[in-house]
Coordinates of C-alpha atoms and ligand atoms in Angstrom, one line a residue:
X6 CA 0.0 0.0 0.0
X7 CA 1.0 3.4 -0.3
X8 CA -0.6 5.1 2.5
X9 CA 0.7 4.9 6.2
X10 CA 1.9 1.1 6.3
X11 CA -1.0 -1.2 8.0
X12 CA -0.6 -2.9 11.5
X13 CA 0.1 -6.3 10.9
X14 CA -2.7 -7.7 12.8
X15 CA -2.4 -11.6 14.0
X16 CA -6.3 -13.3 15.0
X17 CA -6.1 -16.3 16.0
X18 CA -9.2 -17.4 14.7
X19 CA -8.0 -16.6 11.4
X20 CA -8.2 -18.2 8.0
X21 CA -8.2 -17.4 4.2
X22 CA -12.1 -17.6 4.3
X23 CA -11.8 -14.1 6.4
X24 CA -11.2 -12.2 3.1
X25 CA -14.1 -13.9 1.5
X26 CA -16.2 -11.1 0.2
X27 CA -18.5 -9.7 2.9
X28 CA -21.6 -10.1 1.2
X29 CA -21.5 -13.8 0.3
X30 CA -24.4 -14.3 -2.0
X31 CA -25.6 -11.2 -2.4
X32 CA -22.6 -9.7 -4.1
X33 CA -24.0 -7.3 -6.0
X34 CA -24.0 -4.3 -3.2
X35 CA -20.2 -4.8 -2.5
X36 CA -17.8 -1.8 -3.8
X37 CA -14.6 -4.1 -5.0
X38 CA -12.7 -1.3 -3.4
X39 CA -13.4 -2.9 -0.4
X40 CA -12.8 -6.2 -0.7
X41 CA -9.6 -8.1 -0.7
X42 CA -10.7 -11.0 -2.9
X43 CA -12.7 -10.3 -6.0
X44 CA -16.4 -10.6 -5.4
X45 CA -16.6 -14.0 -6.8
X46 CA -14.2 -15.7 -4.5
X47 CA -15.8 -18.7 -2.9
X48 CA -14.4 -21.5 -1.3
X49 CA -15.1 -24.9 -2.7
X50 CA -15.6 -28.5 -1.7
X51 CA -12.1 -29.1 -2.0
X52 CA -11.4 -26.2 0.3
X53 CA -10.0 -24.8 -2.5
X54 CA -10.2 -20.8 -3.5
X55 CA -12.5 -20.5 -6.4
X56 CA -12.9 -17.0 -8.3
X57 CA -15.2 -16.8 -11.2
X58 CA -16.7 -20.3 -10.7
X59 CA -13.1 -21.4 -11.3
X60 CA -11.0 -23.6 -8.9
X61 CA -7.7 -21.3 -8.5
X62 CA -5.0 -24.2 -8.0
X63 CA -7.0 -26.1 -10.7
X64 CA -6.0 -22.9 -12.9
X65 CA -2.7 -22.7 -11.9
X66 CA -2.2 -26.8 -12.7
X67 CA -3.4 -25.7 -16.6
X68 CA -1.8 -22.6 -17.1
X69 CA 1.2 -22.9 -14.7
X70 CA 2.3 -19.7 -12.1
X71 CA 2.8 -17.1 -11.5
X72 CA -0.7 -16.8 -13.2
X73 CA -2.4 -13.1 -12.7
X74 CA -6.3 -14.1 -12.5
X75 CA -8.8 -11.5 -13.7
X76 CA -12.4 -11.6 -12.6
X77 CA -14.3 -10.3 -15.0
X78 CA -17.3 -9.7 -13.0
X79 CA -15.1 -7.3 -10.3
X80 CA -14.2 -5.8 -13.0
X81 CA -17.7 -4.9 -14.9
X82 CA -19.2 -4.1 -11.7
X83 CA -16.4 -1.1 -10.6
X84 CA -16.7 0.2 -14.5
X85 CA -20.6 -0.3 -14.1
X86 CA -20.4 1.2 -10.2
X87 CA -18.7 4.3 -11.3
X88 CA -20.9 5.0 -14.6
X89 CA -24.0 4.5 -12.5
X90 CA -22.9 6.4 -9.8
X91 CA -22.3 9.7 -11.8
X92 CA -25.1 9.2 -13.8
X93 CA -27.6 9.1 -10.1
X94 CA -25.5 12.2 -8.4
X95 CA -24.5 14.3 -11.9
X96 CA -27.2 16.1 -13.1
X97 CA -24.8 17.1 -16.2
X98 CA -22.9 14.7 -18.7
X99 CA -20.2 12.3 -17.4
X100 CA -17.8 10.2 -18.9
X101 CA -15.8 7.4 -16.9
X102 CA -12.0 7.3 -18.0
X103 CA -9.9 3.8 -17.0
X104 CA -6.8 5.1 -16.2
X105 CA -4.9 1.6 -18.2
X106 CA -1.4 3.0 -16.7
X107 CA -2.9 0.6 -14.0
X108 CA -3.2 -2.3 -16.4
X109 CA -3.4 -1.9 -20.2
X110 CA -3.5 -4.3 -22.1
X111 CA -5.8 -5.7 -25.3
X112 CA -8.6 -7.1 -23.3
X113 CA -8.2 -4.9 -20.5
X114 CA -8.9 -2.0 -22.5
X115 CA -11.4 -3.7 -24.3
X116 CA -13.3 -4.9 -21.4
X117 CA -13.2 -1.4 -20.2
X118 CA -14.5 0.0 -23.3
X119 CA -17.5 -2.4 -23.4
X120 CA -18.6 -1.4 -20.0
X121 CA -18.6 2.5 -22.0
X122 CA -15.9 4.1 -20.3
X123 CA -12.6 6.1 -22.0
X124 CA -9.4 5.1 -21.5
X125 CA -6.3 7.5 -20.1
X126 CA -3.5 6.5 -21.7
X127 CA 0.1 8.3 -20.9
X128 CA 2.4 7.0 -24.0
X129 CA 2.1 5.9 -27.4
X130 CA 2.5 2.6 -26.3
X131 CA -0.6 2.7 -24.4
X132 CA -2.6 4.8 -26.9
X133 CA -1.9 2.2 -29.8
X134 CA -3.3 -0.8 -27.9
X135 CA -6.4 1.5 -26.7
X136 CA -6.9 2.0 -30.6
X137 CA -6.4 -2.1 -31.4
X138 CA -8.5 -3.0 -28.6
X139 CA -11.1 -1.0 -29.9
X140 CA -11.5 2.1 -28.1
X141 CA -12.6 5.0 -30.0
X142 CA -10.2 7.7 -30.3
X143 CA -12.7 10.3 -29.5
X144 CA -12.9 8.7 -26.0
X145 CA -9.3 8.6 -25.6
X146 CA -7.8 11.0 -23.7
X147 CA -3.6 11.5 -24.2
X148 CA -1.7 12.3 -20.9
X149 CA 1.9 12.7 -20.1
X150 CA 4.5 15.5 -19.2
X151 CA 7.1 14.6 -21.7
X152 CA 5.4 13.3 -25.3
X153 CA 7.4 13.3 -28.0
X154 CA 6.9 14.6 -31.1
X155 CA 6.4 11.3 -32.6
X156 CA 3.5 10.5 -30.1
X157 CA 2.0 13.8 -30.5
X158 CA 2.0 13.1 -34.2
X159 CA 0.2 9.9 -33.5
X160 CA -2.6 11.7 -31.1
X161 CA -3.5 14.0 -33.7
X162 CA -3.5 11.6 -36.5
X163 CA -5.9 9.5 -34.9
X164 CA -7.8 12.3 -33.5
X165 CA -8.0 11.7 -29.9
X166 CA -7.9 13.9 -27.5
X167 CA -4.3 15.7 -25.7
X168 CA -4.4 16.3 -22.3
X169 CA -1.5 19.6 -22.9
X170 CA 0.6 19.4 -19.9
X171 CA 3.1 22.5 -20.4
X172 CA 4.5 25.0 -22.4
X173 CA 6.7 23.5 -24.6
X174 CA 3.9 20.5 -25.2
X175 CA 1.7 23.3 -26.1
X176 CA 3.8 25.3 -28.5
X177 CA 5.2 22.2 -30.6
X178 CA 1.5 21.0 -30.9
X179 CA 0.3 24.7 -32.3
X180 CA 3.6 24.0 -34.6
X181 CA 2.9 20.7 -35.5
X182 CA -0.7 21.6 -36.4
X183 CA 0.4 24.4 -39.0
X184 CA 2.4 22.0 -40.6
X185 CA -0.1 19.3 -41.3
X186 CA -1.2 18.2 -44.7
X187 CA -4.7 19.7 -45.2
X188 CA -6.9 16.4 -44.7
X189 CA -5.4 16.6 -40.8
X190 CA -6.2 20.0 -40.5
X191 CA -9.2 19.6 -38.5
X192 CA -8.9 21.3 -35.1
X193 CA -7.4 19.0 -31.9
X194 CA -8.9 18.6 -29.1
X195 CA -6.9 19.6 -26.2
X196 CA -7.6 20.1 -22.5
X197 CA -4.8 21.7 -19.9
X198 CA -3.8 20.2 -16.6
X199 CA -3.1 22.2 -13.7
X200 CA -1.4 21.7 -10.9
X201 CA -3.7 22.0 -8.2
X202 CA -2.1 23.1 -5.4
X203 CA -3.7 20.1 -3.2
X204 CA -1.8 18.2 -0.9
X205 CA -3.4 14.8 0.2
X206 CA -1.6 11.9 2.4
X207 CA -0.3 9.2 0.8
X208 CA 3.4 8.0 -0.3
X209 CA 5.5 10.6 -1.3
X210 CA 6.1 9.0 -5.0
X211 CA 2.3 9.3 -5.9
X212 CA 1.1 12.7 -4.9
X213 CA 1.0 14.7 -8.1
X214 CA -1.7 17.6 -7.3
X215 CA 0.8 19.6 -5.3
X216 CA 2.6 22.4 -6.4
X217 CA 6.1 20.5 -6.7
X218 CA 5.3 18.4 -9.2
X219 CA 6.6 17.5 -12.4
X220 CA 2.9 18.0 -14.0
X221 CA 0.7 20.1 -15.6
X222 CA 0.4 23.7 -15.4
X223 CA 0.7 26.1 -12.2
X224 CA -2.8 28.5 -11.8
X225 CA -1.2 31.0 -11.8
X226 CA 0.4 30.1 -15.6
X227 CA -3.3 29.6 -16.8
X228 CA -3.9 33.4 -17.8
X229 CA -1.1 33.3 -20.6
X230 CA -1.9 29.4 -21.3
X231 CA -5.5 30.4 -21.4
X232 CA -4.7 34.0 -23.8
X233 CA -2.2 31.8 -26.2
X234 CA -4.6 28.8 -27.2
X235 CA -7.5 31.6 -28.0
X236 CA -5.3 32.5 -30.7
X237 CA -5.1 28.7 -32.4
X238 CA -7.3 28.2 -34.8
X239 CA -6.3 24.4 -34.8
X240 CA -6.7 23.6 -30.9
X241 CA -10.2 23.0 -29.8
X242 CA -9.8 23.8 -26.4
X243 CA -12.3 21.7 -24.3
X244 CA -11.5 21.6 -20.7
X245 CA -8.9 21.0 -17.7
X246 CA -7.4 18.6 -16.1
X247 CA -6.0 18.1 -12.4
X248 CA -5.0 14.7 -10.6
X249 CA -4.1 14.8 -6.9
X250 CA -2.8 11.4 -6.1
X251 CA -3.3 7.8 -5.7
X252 CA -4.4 5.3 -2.9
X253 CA -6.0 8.0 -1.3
X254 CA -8.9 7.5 1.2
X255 CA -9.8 11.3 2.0
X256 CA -12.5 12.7 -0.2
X257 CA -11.6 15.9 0.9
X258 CA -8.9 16.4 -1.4
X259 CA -11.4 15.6 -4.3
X260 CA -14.2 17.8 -3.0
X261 CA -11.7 21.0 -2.6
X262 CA -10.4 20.3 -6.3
X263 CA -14.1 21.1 -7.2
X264 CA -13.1 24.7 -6.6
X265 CA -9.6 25.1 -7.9
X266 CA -11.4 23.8 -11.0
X267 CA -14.7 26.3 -11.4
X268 CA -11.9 29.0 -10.4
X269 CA -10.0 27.7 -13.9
X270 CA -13.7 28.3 -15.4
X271 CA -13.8 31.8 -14.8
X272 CA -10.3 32.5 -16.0
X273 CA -10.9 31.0 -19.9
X274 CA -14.1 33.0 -19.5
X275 CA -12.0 36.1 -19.4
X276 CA -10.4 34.4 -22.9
X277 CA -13.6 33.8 -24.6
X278 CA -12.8 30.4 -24.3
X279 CA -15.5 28.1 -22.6
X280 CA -15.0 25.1 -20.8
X281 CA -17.0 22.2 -21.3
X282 CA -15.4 18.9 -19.7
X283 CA -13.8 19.3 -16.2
X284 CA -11.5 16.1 -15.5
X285 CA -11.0 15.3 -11.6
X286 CA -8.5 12.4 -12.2
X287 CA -8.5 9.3 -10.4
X288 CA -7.2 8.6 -7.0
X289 CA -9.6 6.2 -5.1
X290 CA -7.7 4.4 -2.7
X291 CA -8.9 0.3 -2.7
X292 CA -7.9 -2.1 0.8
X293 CA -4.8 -4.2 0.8
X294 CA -5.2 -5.4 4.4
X295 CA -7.8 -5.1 6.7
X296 CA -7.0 -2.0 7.8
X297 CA -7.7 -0.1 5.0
X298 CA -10.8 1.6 4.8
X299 CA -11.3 3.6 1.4
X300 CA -14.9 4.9 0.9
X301 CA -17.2 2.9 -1.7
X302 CA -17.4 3.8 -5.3
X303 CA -20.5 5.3 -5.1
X304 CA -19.6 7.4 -2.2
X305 CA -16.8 8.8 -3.8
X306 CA -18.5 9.9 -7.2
X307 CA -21.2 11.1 -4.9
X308 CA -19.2 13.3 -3.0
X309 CA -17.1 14.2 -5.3
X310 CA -20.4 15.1 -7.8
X311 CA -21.5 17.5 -5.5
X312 CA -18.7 19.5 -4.8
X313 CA -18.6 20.2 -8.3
X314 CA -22.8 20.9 -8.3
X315 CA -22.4 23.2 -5.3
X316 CA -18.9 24.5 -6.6
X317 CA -20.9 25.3 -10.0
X318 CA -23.5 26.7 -8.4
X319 CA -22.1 29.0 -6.5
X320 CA -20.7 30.9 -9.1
X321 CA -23.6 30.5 -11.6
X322 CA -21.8 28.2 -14.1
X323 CA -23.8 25.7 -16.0
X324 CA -22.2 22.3 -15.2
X325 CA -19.2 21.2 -17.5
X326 CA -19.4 17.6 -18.6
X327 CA -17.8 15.4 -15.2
X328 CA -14.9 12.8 -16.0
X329 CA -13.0 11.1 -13.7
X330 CA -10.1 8.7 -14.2
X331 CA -9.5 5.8 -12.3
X332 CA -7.4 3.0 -12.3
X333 CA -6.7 1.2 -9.4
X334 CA -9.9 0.9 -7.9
X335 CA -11.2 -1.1 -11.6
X336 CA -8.2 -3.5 -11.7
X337 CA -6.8 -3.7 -8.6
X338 CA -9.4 -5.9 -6.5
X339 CA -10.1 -7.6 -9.6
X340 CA -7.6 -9.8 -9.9
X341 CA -4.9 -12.1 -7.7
X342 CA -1.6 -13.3 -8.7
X343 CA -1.0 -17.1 -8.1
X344 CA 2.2 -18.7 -7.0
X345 CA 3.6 -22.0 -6.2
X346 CA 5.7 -22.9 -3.1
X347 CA 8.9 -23.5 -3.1
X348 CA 11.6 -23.6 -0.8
X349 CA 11.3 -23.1 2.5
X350 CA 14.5 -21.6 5.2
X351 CA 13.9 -21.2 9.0
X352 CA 16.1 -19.0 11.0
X353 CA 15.4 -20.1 14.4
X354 CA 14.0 -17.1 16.6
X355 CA 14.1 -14.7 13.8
X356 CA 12.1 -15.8 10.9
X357 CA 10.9 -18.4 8.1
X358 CA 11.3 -17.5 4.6
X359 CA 8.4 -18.8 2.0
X360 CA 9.7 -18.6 -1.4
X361 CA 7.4 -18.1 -4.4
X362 CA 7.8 -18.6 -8.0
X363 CA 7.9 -14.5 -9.0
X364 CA 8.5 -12.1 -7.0
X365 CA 8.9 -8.2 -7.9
X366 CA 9.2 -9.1 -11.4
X367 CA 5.7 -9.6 -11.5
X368 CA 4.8 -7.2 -8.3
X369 CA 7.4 -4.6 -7.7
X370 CA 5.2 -2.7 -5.5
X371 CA 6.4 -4.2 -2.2
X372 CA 10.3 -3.2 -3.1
X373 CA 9.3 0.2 -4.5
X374 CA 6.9 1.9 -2.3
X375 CA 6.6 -0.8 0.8
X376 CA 3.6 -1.7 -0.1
X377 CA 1.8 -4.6 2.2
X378 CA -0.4 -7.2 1.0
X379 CA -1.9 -10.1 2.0
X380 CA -1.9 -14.0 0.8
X381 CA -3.8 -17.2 1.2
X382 CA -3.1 -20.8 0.4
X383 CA -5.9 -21.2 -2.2
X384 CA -5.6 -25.3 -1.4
X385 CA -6.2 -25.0 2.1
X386 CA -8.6 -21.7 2.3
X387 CA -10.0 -22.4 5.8
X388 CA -6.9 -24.0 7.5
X389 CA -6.4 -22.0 10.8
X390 CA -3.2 -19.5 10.3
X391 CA -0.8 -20.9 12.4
X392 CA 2.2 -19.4 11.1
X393 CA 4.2 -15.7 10.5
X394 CA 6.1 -16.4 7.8
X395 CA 7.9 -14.1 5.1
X396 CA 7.1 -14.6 1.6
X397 CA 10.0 -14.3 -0.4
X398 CA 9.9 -14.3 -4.5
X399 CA 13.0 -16.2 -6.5
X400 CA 14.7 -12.8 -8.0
X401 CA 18.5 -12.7 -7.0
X402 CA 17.7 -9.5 -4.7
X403 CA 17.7 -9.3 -0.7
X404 CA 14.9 -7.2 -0.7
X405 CA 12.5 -9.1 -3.1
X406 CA 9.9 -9.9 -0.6
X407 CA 6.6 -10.1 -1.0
X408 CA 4.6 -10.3 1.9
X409 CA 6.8 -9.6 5.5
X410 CA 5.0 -11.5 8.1
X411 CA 2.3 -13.2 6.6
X412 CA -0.3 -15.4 8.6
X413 CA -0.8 -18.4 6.7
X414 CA -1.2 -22.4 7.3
X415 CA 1.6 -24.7 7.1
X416 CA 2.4 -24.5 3.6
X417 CA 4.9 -27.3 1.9
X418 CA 6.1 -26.9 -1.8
X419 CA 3.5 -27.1 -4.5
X420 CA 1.2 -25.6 -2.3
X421 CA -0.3 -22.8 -4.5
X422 CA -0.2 -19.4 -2.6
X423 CA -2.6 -16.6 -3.8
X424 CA -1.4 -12.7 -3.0
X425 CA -4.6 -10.5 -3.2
X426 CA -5.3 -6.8 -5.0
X427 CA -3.0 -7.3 -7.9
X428 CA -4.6 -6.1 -10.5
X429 CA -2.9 -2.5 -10.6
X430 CA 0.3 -1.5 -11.1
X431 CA 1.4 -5.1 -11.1
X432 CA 1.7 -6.4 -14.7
X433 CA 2.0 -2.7 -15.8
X434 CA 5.5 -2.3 -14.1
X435 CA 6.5 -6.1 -14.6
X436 CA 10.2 -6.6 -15.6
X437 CA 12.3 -9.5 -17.0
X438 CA 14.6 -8.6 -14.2
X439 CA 17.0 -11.8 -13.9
X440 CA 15.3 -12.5 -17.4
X441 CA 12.4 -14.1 -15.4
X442 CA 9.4 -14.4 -18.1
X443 CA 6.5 -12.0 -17.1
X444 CA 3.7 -14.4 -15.9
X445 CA 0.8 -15.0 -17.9
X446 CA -3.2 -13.8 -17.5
X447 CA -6.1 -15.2 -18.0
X448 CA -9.9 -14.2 -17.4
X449 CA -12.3 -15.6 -15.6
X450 CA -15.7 -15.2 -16.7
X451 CA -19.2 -16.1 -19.1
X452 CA -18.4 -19.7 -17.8
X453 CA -14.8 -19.4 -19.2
X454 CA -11.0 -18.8 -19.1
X455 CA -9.1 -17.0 -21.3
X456 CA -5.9 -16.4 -21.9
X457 CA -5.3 -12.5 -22.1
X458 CA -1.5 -12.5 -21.9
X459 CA 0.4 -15.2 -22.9
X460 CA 3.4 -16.5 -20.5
X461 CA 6.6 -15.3 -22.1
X462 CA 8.8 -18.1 -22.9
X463 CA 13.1 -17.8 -23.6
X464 CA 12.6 -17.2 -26.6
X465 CA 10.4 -14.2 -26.2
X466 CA 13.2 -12.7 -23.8
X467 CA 15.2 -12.8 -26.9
X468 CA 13.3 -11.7 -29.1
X469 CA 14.9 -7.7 -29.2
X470 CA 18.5 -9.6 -28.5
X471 CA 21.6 -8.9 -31.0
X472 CA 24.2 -10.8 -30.9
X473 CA 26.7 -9.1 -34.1
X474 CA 28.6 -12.1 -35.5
X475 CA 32.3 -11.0 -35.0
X476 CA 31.0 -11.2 -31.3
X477 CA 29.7 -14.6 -31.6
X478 CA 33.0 -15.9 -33.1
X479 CA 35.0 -15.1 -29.9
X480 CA 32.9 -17.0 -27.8
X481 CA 35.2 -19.8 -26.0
Ligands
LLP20 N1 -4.9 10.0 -13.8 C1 -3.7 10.4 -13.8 C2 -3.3 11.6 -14.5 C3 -2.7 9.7 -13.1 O1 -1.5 10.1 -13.0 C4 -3.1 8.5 -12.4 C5 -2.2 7.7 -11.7 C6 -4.5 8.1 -12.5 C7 -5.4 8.9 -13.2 C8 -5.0 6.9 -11.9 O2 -4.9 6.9 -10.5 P1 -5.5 5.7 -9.6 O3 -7.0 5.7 -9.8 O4 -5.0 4.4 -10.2 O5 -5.1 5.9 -8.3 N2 2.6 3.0 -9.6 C9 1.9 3.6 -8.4 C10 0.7 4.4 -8.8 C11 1.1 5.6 -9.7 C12 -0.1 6.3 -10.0 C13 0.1 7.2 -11.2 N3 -1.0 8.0 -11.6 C14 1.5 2.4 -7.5 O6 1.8 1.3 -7.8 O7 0.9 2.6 -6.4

């Protein structure tokens, strides 16, 4: 996690069958957010984890581990929870952006753009597998505080839409515009982020609405911003931007972006230039552990929906068209990541190690921001937690732990371990580090599994390799 680091809480009553979703049957009510496991994890006859009507160890046996596991119903329901929620507490138009920095991917994006949202996309790596998938350029929206011109050129030739985040970004796109062949000469749609000004409390790496930030513009920049893109015929200025943060569980933040936003309103007005979309970023914080205690879904777009009403109001401003873009809280309880036990080493009086068949090449988030997660044996779900052990992954690296302190069962090799919430920022910052293959992904869902991301074999990790011949010839 990225917020203050949770108590590591031992019950002794304890088992995997505690992170069972809450609601058990009647699922439907439950914000993923909340939940540790996605909201169709069941335990079985076997006393085996099940997600998606699937047995999980059964999965891992056909498709080997580390396997990521997406539930497509946790899935559909946080696109469907979010879209729903705007349209009951947004009078005006909305739009749902996924944020895919989180997880993007073919069917990711795909899935995402069935269930009617935009994606965010931050490179033109991202932005050309929103386009495969599917996605309709007019609902993608083009972040990033360093595009080159090459992925600028690729925004405007497929017409989405540029999210401008400074100066020079702004004044090679007006360049790049005059020098288009006629038939591209249609007008861009660009909005400007801002750099809030907001400060909200989570890790250090991942606040991006305060002032010393690397993105978007500062306020007090907009008046020149603002008086410049009047003057270009071929921008189509539509709105602002601003993101605050991620994993965060305040809603304050949100609700005081409202008015650092209308305020941006009344300084285009001065330009002539009307805004008509007002994008509030993403941020929603999800639970790792028990401790955490982010607010639903529809909370969030509730509050965060009337802020902007009241905000609106008070300065007699129709309403602008809402989005929001979030990532973490649509993919992260979504999914798992499978592993298989290995090796085990106990250090008497100061701890057992658990190794696992990845590591932080297929979850880097425990070595980069400390994050904590939890784990259960998904072949023995409702064996009592007997042991604190460490779970360690395979990569040649001291620090590539997993989980510190887990409470689990006795576990022996082959038992197939399950670490919860990893749907976001997992496969999206995977690495071949120690030329470890990135794991592969499959869906669960519709009474089916299906491969979304294929296991990378050897070959594939040579696939960009050179080897120049006079090289090869000195080889002894
Ligand atoms: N919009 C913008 C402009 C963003 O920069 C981000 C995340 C989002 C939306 C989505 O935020 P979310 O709803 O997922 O919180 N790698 C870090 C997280 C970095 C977040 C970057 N920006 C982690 O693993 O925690």
């Amino acid at each position: 996690m990225v917020s203050t680091p949770s108590k590591i809480t031992t019950i002794t009553t304890n088992s995997g069958l505690q992170y069972l979703p809450k609601l058990g049957g009647s699922i439907k009510e439950s914000s993923p957010n909340q939940e540790l496991l996605p909201l169709t994890a069941k335990v079985n006859n076997l006393d085996h984890l099940e997600i998606g009507g699937w047995d999980v160890p059964g999965l891992v046996e056909k498709f080997g581990s580390p396997l990521y596991i997406v539930d497509e119903y946790t899935l559909r329901t946080a696109c469907r929870q979010y879209r729903e929620a705007l349209k009951q507490y947004y009078p005006g138009e909305s739009l749902v952006l996924y944020a895919s920095k989180a997880w993007n991917s073919l069917a990711i994006c795909a899935l995402c753009g069935s269930e009617g949202l935009g994606i965010d996309v931050v490179s033109g790596g991202e932005l050309y597998t929103a386009l495969q998938a599917g996605v309709k350029s007019e609902k993608i929206y083009f972040h990033g505080n360093n595009k080159s011109v090459a992925e600028l050129n690729l925004a405007i030739e497929t017409d989405c839409i540029i999210v401008v985040d400074n100066w020079l970004e702004l004044e090679t796109l007006a360049a790049l515009k005059k020098e288009q062949k006629e038939q591209l000469q249609n007008p861009t749609k660009i909005m400007i982020r801002l750099t809030p000004g907001i400060e909200c409390h989570t890790h250090e790496y991942i606040r991006t609405g305060h002032l010393d930030s690397k993105f978007g513009f500062d306020p007090n920049q907009l008046n020149d911003v603002f008086a410049f893109i009047s003057k270009q015929e071929l921008l189509s200025f539509i709105g602002i931007h601003a993101h605050i943060g991620s994993q965060i569980f305040e809603i304050q933040p949100h609700q005081d972006l409202a008015d650092v936003m209308v305020d941006a309103i009344t300084t285009a007005s001065v330009h002539n230039l009307s805004i008509k979309e007002i994008n509030i970023g993403g941020g929603l914080g999800i639970r790792y552990t028990e401790a955490d205690d982010p607010p639903s879904i529809e909370t969030w777009v509730q509050k965060v929906s009337t802020a902007m009403v009241d905000a609106c109001q008070s300065k007699q401003l129709p309403l602008p068209k809402l989005l929001c873009e979030p990532g973490r809280s649509i993919i992260g309880p979504a999914c798992v990541t499978a592993y298989t036990v290995g090796s085990q080493k106990q250090i008497p009086e100061i701890r057992t190690y658990i190794s696992v068949d990845g590591g932080m090449s297929d979850n880097p988030r425990p070595i980069t921001y400390q994050s904590v997660y939890r784990a259960v044996v998904a072949n023995k779900l409702s064996e009592p937690s007997t042991e604190t052990v460490t779970i360690a992954g395979k990569h040649c690296e001291s620090g590539d732990v997993l989980i510190k302190n887990a409470n689990l069962p006795v576990t022996q090799p082959g038992d197939c371990l399950v670490v919860m919430t990893t749907g976001a920022y997992n496969y999206s910052m995977a690495s071949n580090y120690n030329r470890v293959p990135r794991p592969a992904a499959v869906l669960v869902g519709n009474n089916e599994v299906n491969v979304i991301l294929q296991r990378e074999t050897y070959q594939d990790l040579l696939n960009q390799d050179i080897l120049p011949e006079r090289i090869t010839m000195g080889v002894q």
